[in-house]
PDB file of C-alpha atoms in Angstrom:
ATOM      1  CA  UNK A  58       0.000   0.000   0.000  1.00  0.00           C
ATOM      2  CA  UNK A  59       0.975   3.751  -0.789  1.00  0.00           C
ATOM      3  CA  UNK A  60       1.091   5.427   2.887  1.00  0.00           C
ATOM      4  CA  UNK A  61       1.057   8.428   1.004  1.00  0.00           C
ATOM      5  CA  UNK A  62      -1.443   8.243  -0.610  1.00  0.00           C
ATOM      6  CA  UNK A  63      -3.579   6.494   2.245  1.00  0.00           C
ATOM      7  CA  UNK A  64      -2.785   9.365   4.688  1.00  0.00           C
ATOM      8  CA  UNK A  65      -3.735  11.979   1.838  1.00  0.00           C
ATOM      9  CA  UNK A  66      -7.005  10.058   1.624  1.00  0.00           C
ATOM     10  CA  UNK A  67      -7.698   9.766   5.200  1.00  0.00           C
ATOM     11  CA  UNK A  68      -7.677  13.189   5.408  1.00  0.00           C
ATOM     12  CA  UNK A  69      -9.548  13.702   2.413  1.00  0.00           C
ATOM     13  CA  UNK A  70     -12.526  11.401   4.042  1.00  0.00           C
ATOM     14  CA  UNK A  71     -12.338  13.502   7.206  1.00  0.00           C
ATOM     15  CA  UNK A  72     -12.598  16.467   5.479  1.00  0.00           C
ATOM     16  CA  UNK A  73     -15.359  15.433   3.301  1.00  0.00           C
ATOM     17  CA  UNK A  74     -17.708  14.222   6.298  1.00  0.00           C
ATOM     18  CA  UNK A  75     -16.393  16.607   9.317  1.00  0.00           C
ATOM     19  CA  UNK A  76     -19.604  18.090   9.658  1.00  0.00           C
ATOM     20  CA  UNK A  77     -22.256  17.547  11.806  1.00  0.00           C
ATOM     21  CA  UNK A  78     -25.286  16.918   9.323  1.00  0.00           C
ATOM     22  CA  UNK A  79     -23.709  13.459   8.953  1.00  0.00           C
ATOM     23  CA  UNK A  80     -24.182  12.945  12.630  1.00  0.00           C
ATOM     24  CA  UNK A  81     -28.100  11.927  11.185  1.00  0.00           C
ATOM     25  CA  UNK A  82     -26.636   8.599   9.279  1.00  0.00           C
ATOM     26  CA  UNK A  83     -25.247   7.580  12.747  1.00  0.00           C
ATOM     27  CA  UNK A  84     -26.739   6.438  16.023  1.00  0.00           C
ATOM     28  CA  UNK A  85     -24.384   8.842  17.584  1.00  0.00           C
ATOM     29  CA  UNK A  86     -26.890  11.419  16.611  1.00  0.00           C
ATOM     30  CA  UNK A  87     -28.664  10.789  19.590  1.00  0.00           C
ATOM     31  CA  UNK A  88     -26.404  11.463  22.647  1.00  0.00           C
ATOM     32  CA  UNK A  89     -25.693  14.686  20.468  1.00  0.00           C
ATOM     33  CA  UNK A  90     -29.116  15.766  21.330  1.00  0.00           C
ATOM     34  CA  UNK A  91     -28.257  16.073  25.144  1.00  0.00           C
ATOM     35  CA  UNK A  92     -25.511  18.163  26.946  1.00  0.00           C
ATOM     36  CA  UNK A  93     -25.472  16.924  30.621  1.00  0.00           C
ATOM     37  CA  UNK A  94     -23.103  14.523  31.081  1.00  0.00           C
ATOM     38  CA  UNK A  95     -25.127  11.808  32.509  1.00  0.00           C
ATOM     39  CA  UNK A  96     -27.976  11.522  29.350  1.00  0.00           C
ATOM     40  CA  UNK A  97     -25.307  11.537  26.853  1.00  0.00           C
ATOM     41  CA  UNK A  98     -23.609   8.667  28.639  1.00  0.00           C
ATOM     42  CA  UNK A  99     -26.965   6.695  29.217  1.00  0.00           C
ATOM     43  CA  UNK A 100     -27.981   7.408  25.374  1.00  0.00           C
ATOM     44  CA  UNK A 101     -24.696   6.261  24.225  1.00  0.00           C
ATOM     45  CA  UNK A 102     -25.282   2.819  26.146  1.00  0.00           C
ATOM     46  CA  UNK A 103     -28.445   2.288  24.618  1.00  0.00           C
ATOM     47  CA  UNK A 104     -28.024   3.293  21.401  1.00  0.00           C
ATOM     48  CA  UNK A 105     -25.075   1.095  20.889  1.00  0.00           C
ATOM     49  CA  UNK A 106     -26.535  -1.469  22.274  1.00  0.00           C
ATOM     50  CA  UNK A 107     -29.034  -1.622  19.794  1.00  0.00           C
ATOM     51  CA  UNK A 108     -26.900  -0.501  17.282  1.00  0.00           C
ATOM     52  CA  UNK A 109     -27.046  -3.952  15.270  1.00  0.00           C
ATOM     53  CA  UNK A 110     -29.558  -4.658  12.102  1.00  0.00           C
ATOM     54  CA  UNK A 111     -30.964  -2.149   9.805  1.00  0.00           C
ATOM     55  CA  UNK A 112     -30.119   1.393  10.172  1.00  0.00           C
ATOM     56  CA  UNK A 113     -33.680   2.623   9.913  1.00  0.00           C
ATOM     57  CA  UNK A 114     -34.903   0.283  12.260  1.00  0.00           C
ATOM     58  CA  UNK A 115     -32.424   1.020  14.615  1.00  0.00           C
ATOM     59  CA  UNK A 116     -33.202   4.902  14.251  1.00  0.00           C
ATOM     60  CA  UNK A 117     -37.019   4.110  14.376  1.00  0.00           C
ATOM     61  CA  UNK A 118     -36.600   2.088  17.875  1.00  0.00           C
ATOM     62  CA  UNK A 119     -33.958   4.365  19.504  1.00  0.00           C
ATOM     63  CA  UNK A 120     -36.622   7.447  18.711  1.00  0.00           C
ATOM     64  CA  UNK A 121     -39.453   5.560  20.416  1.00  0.00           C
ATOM     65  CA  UNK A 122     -37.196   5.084  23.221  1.00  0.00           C
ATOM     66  CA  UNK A 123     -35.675   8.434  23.782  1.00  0.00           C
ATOM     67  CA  UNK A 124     -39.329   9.888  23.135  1.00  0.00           C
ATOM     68  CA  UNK A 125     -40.755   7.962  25.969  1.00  0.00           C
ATOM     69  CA  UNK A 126     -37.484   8.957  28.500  1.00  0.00           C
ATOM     70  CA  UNK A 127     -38.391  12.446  27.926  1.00  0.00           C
ATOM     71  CA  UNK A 128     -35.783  15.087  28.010  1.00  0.00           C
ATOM     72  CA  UNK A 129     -33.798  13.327  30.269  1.00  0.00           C
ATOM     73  CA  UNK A 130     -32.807  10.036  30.657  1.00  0.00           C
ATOM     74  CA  UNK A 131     -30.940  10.129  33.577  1.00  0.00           C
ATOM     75  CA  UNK A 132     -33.850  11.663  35.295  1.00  0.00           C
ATOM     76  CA  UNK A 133     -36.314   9.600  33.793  1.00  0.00           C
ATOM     77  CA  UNK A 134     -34.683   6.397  34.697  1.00  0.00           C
ATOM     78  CA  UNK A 135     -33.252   7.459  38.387  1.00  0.00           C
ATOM     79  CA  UNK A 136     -36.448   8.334  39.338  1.00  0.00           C
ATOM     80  CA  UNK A 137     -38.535   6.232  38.012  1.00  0.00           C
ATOM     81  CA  UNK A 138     -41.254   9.215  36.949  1.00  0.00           C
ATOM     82  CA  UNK A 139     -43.828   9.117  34.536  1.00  0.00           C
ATOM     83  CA  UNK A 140     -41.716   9.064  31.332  1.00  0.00           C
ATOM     84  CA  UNK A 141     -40.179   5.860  33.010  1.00  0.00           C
ATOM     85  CA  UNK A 142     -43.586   4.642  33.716  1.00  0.00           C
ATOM     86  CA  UNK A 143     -44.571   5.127  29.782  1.00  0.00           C
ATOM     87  CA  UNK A 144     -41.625   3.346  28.476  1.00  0.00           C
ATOM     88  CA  UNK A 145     -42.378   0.181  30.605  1.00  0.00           C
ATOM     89  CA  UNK A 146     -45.810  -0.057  29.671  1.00  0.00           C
ATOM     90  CA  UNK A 147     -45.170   0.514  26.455  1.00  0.00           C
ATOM     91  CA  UNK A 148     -44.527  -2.931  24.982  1.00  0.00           C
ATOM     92  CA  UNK A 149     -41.268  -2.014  23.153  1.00  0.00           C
ATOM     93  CA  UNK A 150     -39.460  -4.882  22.161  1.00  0.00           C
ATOM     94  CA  UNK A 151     -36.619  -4.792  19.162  1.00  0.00           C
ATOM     95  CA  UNK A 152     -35.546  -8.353  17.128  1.00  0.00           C
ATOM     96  CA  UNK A 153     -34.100 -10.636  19.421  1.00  0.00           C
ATOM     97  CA  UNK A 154     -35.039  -9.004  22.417  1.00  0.00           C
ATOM     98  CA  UNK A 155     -38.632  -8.901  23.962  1.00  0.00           C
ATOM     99  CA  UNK A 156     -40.768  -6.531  25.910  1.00  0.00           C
ATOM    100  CA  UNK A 157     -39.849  -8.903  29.599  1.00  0.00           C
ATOM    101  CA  UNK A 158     -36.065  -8.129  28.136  1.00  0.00           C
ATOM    102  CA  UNK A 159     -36.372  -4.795  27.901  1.00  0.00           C
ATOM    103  CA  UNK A 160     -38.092  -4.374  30.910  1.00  0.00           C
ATOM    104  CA  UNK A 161     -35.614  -6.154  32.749  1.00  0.00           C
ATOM    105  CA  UNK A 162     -32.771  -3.210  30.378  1.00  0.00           C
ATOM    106  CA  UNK A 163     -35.025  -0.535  31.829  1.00  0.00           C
ATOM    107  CA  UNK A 164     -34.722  -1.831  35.842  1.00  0.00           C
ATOM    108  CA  UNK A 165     -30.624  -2.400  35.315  1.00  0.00           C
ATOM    109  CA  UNK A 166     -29.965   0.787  34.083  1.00  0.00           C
ATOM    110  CA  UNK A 167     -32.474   2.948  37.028  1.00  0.00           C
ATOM    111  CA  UNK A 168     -30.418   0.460  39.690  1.00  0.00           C
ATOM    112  CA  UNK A 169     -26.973   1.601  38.113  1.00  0.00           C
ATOM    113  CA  UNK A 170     -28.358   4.941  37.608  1.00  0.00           C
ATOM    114  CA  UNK A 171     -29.039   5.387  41.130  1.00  0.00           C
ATOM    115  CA  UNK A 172     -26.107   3.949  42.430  1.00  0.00           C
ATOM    116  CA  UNK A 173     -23.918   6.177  40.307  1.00  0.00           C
ATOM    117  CA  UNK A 174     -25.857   9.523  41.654  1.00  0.00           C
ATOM    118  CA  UNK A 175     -22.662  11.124  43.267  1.00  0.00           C
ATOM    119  CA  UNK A 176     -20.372   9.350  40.719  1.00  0.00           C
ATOM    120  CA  UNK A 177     -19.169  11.138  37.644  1.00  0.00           C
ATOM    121  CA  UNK A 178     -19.650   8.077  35.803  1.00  0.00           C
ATOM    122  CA  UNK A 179     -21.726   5.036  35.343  1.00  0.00           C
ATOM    123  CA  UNK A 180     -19.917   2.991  33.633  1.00  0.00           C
ATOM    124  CA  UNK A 181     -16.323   3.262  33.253  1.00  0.00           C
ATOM    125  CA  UNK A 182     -15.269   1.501  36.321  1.00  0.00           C
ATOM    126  CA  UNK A 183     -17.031  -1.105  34.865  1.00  0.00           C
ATOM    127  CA  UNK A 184     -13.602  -1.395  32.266  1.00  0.00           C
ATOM    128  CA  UNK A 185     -10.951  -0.578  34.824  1.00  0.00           C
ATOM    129  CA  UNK A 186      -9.164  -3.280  37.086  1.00  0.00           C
ATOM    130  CA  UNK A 187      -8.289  -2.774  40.785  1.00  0.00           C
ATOM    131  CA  UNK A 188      -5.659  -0.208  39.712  1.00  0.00           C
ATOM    132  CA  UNK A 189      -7.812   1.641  37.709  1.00  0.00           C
ATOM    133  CA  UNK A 190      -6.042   0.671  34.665  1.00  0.00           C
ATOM    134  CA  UNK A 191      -7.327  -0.727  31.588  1.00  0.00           C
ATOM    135  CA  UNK A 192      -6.419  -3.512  28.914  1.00  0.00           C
ATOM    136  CA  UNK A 193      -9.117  -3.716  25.875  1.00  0.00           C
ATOM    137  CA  UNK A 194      -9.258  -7.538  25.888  1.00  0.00           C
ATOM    138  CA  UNK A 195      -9.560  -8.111  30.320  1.00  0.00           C
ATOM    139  CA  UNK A 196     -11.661  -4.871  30.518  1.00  0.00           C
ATOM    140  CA  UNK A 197     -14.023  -5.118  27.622  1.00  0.00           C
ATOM    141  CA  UNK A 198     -14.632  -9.170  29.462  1.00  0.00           C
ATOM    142  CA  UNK A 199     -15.197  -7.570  32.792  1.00  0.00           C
ATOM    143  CA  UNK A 200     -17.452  -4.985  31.964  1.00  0.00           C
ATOM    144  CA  UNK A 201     -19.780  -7.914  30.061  1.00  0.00           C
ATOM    145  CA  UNK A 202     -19.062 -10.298  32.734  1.00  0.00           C
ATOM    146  CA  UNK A 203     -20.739  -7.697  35.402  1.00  0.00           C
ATOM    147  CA  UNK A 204     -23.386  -6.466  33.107  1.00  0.00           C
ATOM    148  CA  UNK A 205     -24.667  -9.946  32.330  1.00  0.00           C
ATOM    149  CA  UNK A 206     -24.056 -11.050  36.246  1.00  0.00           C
ATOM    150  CA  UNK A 207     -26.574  -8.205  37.151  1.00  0.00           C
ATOM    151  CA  UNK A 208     -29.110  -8.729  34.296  1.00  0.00           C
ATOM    152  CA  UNK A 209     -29.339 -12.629  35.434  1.00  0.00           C
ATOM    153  CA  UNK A 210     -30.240 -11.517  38.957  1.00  0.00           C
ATOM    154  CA  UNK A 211     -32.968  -8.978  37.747  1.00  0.00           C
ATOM    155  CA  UNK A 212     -34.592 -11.826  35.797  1.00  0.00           C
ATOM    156  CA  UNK A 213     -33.884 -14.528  38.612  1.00  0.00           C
ATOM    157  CA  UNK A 214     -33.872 -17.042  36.245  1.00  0.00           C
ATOM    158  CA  UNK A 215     -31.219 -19.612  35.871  1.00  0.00           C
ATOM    159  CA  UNK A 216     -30.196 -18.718  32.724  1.00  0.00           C
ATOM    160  CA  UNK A 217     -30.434 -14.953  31.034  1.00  0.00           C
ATOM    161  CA  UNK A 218     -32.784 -14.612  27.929  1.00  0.00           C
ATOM    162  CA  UNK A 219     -31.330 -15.068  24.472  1.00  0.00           C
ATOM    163  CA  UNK A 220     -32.080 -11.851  23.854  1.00  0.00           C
ATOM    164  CA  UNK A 221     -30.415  -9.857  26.520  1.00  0.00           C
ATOM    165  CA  UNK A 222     -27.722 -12.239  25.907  1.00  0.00           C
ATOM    166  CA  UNK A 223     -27.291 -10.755  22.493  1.00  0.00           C
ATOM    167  CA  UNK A 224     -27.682  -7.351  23.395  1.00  0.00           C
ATOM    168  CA  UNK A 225     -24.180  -7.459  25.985  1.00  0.00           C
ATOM    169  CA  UNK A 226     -22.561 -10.400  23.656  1.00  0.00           C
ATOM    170  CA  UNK A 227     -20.313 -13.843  25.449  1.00  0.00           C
ATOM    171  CA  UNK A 228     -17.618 -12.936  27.296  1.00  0.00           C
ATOM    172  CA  UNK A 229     -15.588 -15.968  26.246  1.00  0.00           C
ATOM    173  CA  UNK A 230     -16.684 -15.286  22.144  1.00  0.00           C
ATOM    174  CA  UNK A 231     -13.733 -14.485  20.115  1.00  0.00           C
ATOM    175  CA  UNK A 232     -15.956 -11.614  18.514  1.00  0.00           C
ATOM    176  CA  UNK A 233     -14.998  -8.151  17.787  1.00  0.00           C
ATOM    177  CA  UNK A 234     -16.915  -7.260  20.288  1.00  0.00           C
ATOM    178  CA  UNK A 235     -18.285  -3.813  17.744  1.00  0.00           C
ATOM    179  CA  UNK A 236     -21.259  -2.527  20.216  1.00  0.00           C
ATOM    180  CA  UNK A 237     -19.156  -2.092  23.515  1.00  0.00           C
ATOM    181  CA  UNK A 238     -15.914  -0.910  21.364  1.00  0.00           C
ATOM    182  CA  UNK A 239     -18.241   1.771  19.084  1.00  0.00           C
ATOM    183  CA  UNK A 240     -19.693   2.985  23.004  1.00  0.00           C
ATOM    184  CA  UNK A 241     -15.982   3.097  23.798  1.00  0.00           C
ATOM    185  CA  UNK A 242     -15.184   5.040  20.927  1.00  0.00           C
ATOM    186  CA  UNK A 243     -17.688   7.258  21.929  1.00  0.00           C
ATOM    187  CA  UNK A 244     -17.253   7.880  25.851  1.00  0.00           C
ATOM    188  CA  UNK A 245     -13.092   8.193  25.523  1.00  0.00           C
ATOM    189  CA  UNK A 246     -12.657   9.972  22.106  1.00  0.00           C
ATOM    190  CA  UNK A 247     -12.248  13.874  22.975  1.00  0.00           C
ATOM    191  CA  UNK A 248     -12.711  15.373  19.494  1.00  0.00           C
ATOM    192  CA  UNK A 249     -16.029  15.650  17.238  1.00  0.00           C
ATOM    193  CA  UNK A 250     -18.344  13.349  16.589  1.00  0.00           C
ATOM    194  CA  UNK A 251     -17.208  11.719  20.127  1.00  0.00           C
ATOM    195  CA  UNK A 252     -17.481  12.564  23.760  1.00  0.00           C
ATOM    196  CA  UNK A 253     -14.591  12.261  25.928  1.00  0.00           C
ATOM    197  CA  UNK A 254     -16.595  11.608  29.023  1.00  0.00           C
ATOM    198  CA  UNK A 255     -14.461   8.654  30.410  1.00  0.00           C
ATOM    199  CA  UNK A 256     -10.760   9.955  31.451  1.00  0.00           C
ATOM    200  CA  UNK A 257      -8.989   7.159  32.943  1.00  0.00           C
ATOM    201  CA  UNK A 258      -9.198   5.314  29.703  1.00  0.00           C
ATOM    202  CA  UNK A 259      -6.765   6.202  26.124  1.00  0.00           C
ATOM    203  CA  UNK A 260      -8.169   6.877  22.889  1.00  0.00           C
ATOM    204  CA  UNK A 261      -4.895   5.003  22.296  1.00  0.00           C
ATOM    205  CA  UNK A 262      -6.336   1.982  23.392  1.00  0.00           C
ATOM    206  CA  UNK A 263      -9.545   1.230  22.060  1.00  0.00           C
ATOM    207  CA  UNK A 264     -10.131  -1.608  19.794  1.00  0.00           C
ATOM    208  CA  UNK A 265     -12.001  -0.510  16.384  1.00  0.00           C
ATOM    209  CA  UNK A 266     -15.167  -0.668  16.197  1.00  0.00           C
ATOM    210  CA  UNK A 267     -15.357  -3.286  14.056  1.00  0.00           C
ATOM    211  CA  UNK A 268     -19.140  -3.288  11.687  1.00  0.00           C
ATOM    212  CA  UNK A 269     -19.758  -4.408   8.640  1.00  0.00           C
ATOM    213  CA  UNK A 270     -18.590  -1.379   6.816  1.00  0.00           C
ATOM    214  CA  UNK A 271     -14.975  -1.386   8.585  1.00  0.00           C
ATOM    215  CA  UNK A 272     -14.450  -4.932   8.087  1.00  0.00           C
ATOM    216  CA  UNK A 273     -15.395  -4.467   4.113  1.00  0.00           C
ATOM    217  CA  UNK A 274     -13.001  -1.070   4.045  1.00  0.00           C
ATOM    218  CA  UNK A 275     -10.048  -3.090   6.145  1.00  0.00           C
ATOM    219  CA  UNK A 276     -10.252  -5.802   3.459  1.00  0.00           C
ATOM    220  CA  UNK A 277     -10.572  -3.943   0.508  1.00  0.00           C
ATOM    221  CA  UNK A 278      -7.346  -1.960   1.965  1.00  0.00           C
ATOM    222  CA  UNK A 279      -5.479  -5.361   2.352  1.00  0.00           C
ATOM    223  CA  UNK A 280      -5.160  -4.549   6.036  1.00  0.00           C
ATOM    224  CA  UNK A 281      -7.013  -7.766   6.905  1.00  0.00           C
ATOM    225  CA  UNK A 282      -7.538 -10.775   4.816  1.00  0.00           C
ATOM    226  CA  UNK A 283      -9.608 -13.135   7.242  1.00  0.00           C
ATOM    227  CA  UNK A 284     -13.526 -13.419   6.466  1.00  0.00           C
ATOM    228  CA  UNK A 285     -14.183 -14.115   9.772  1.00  0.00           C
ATOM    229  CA  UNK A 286     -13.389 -11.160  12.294  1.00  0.00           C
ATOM    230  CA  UNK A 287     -12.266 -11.355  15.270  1.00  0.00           C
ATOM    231  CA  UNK A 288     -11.117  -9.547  18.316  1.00  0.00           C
ATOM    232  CA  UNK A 289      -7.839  -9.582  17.670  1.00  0.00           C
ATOM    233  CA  UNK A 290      -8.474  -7.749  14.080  1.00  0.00           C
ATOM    234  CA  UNK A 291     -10.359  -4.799  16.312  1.00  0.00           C
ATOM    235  CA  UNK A 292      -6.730  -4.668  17.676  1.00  0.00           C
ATOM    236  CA  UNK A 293      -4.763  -5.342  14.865  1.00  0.00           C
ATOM    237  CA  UNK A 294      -6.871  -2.604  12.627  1.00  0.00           C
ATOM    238  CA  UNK A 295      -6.252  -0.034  16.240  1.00  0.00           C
ATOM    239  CA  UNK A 296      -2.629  -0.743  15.246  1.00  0.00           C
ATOM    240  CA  UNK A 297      -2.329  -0.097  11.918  1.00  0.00           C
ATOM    241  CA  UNK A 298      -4.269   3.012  12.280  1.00  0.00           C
ATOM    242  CA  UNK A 299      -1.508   4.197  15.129  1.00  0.00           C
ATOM    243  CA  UNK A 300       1.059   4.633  11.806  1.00  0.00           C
ATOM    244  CA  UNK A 301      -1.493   7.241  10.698  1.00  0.00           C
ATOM    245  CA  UNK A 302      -2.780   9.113  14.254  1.00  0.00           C
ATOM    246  CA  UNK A 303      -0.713   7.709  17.058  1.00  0.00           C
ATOM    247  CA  UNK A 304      -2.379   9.483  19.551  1.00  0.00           C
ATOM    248  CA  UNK A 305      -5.923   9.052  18.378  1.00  0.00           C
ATOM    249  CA  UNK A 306      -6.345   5.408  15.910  1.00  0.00           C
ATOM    250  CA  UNK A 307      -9.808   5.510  16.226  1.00  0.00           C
ATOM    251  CA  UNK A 308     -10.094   8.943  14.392  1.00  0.00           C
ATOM    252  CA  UNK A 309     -10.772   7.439  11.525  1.00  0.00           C
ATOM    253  CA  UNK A 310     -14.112   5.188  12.064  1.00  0.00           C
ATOM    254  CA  UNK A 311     -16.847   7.585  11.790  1.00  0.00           C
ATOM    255  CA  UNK A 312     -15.819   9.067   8.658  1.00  0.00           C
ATOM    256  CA  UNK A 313     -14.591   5.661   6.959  1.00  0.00           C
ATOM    257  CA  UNK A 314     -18.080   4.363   8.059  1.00  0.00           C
ATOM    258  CA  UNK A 315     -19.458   6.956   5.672  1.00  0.00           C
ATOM    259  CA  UNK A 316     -17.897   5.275   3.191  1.00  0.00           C
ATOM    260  CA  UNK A 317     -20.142   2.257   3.005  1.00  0.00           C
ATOM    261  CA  UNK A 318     -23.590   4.397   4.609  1.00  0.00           C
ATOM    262  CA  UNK A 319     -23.407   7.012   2.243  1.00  0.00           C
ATOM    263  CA  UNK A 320     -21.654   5.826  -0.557  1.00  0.00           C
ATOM    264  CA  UNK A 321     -22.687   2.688  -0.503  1.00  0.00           C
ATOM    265  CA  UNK A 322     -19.254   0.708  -0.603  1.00  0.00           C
ATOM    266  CA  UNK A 323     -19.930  -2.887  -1.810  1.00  0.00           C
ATOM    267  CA  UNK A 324     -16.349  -4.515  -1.517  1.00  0.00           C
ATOM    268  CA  UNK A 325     -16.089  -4.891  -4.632  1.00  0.00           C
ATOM    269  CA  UNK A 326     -15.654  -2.853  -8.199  1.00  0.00           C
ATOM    270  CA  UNK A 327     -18.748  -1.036  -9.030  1.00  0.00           C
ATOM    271  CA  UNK A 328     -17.899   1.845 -11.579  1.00  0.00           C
ATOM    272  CA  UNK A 329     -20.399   4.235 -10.363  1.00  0.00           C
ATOM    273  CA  UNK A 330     -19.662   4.049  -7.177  1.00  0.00           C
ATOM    274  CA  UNK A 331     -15.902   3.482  -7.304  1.00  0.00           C
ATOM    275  CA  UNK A 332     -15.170   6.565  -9.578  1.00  0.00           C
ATOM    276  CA  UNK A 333     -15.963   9.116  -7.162  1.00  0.00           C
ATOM    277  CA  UNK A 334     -15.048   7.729  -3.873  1.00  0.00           C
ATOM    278  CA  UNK A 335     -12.094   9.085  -2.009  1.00  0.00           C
ATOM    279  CA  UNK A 336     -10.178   5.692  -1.686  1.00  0.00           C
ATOM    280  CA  UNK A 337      -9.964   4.862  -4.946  1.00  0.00           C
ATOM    281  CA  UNK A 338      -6.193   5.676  -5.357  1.00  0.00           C
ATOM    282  CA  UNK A 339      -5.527   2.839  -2.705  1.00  0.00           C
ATOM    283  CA  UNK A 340      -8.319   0.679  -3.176  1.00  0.00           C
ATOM    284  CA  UNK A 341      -7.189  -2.601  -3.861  1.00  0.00           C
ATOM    285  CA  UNK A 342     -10.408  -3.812  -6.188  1.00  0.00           C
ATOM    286  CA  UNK A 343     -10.510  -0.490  -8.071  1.00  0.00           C
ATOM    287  CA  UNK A 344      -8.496  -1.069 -11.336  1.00  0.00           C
ATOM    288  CA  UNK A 345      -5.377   1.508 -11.829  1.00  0.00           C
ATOM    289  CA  UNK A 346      -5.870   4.656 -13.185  1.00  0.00           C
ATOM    290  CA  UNK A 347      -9.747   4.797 -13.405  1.00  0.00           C
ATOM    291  CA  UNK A 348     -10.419   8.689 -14.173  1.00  0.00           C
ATOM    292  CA  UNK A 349     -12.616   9.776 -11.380  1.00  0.00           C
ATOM    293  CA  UNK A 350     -16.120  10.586 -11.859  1.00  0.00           C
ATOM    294  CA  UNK A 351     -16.934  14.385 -12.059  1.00  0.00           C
ATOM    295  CA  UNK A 352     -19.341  15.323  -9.138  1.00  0.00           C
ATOM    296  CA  UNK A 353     -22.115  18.159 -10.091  1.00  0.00           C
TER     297      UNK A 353
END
């Protein structure tokens, strides 16, 4: 690959989509609606969460949600008021997970919300080890490993629904683990479209957020040749990023993603498509010197 000519159009991606209208083709438009603290963090968490299937039915549910918690969350949910009240008896459920699942979502997160009153975080400690340290692979595990722990006791069952199993993902899976990383992204990253709400965590080191459109882009790229993605890709992809932003490898994920929303990137050579996007140069299925398309 031309590093050159990658860096020149990594920076020609970010300054194509470094605007805040294309916060609407992300779930990450929602937290952007809030500005304490405390919401953004709880919208984040749910909205990544559910941030798996089709993108309008992901938009559609996370509306009906945020709509019902009123204008905020943390409020809402802490308090248990009316708004709270409305979104349990409203019969929400989303694919795999049911109305008793979500119910049992809604309970967790007013118990965590509670507890975390005085705290300036809910859930970052839930990623840091006894030294308040944190390693992506043992602190991604422990923050599922204590979700799912507390999700089992709400539903004092034996064994935790399929569907909130889905929702927080098995620890021992060898899965990129996309949801929690893309919430990560989101909490520790300090520039625009992100956060930087957690402090005792890097933007160094956060696994990518590894979705469909990344894994298409990485392969494309030649930076990974596997079909089948792993956790260890989330890292490796982190890594080869770090030649391009050392202190920030994640920079690139929101606008890359754009790449496959927007332009609808299919992995493969499609002329109409191919001409005019901003990886072509690099791209390893577009043939060599393709004239690019001319936009207007």
């Amino acid at each position: 690959m031309n590093e050159i000519k990658l860096n020149t159009a990594l920076k020609q991606i970010i300054e194509a989509y470094d605007e805040e209208s294309y916060l609407q083709t992300d779930p990450i438009c929602f937290p952007h609606r809030y500005k304490n603290s405390k919401d953004i963090e709880i919208v984040s968490f749910i909205s990544c969460l559910f941030a798996y299937g089709n993108v309008k039915a992901i938009q559609n549910f996370l509306e009906l949600v945020f709509g019902h918690l009123g204008a905020s969350p943390e409020v809402s949910l802490r308090t248990k008021n009316k708004n709270f009240q409305n979104l349990t008896n409203s019969g929400l459920y989303y694919r795999f997970q049911t109305k008793e699942d979500l119910n049992t979502l809604w309970q967790f997160l007013h118990i965590l919300v509670s507890k975390s009153k005085n705290q300036d975080t809910i859930f970052e400690n839930y990623f840091l080890d006894t030294k308040h340290s944190f390693d992506p692979k043992t602190g991604i595990l422990q923050f599922q490993k204590k979700v799912l722990s507390q999700l089992t006791a709400l539903q004092n069952q034996n064994n935790l629904s399929y569907g909130l199993q889905f929702l927080i993902g098995k620890p021992d899976s060898s899965s990129p683990k996309k949801r929690i990383c893309l919430f990560l992204r989101w909490m520790v990253r300090k520039k625009f479209p992100d956060f930087g709400i957690y402090k005792q965590i890097s933007q160094m080191e956060i696994p990518y957020p590894m979705d469909v459109h990344i894994q298409k882009l990485m392969r494309v790229l030649g930076v990974l040749e596997s079909k089948t993605i792993k956790f260890e890709h989330a890292i490796h992809t982190r890594n080869f990023f770090k030649e391009y932003s050392p202190a920030d490898p994640v920079l690139y994920d929101f606008y890359l993603t754009r790449i496959g929303i927007i332009e609808k990137c299919k992995g493969k050579f499609v002329s109409e498509i191919c001409k005019s996007c901003l990886l072509r140069e690099v791209c390893l299925v577009v043939p060599r010197g393709i004239e690019p398309r001319l936009q207007g």
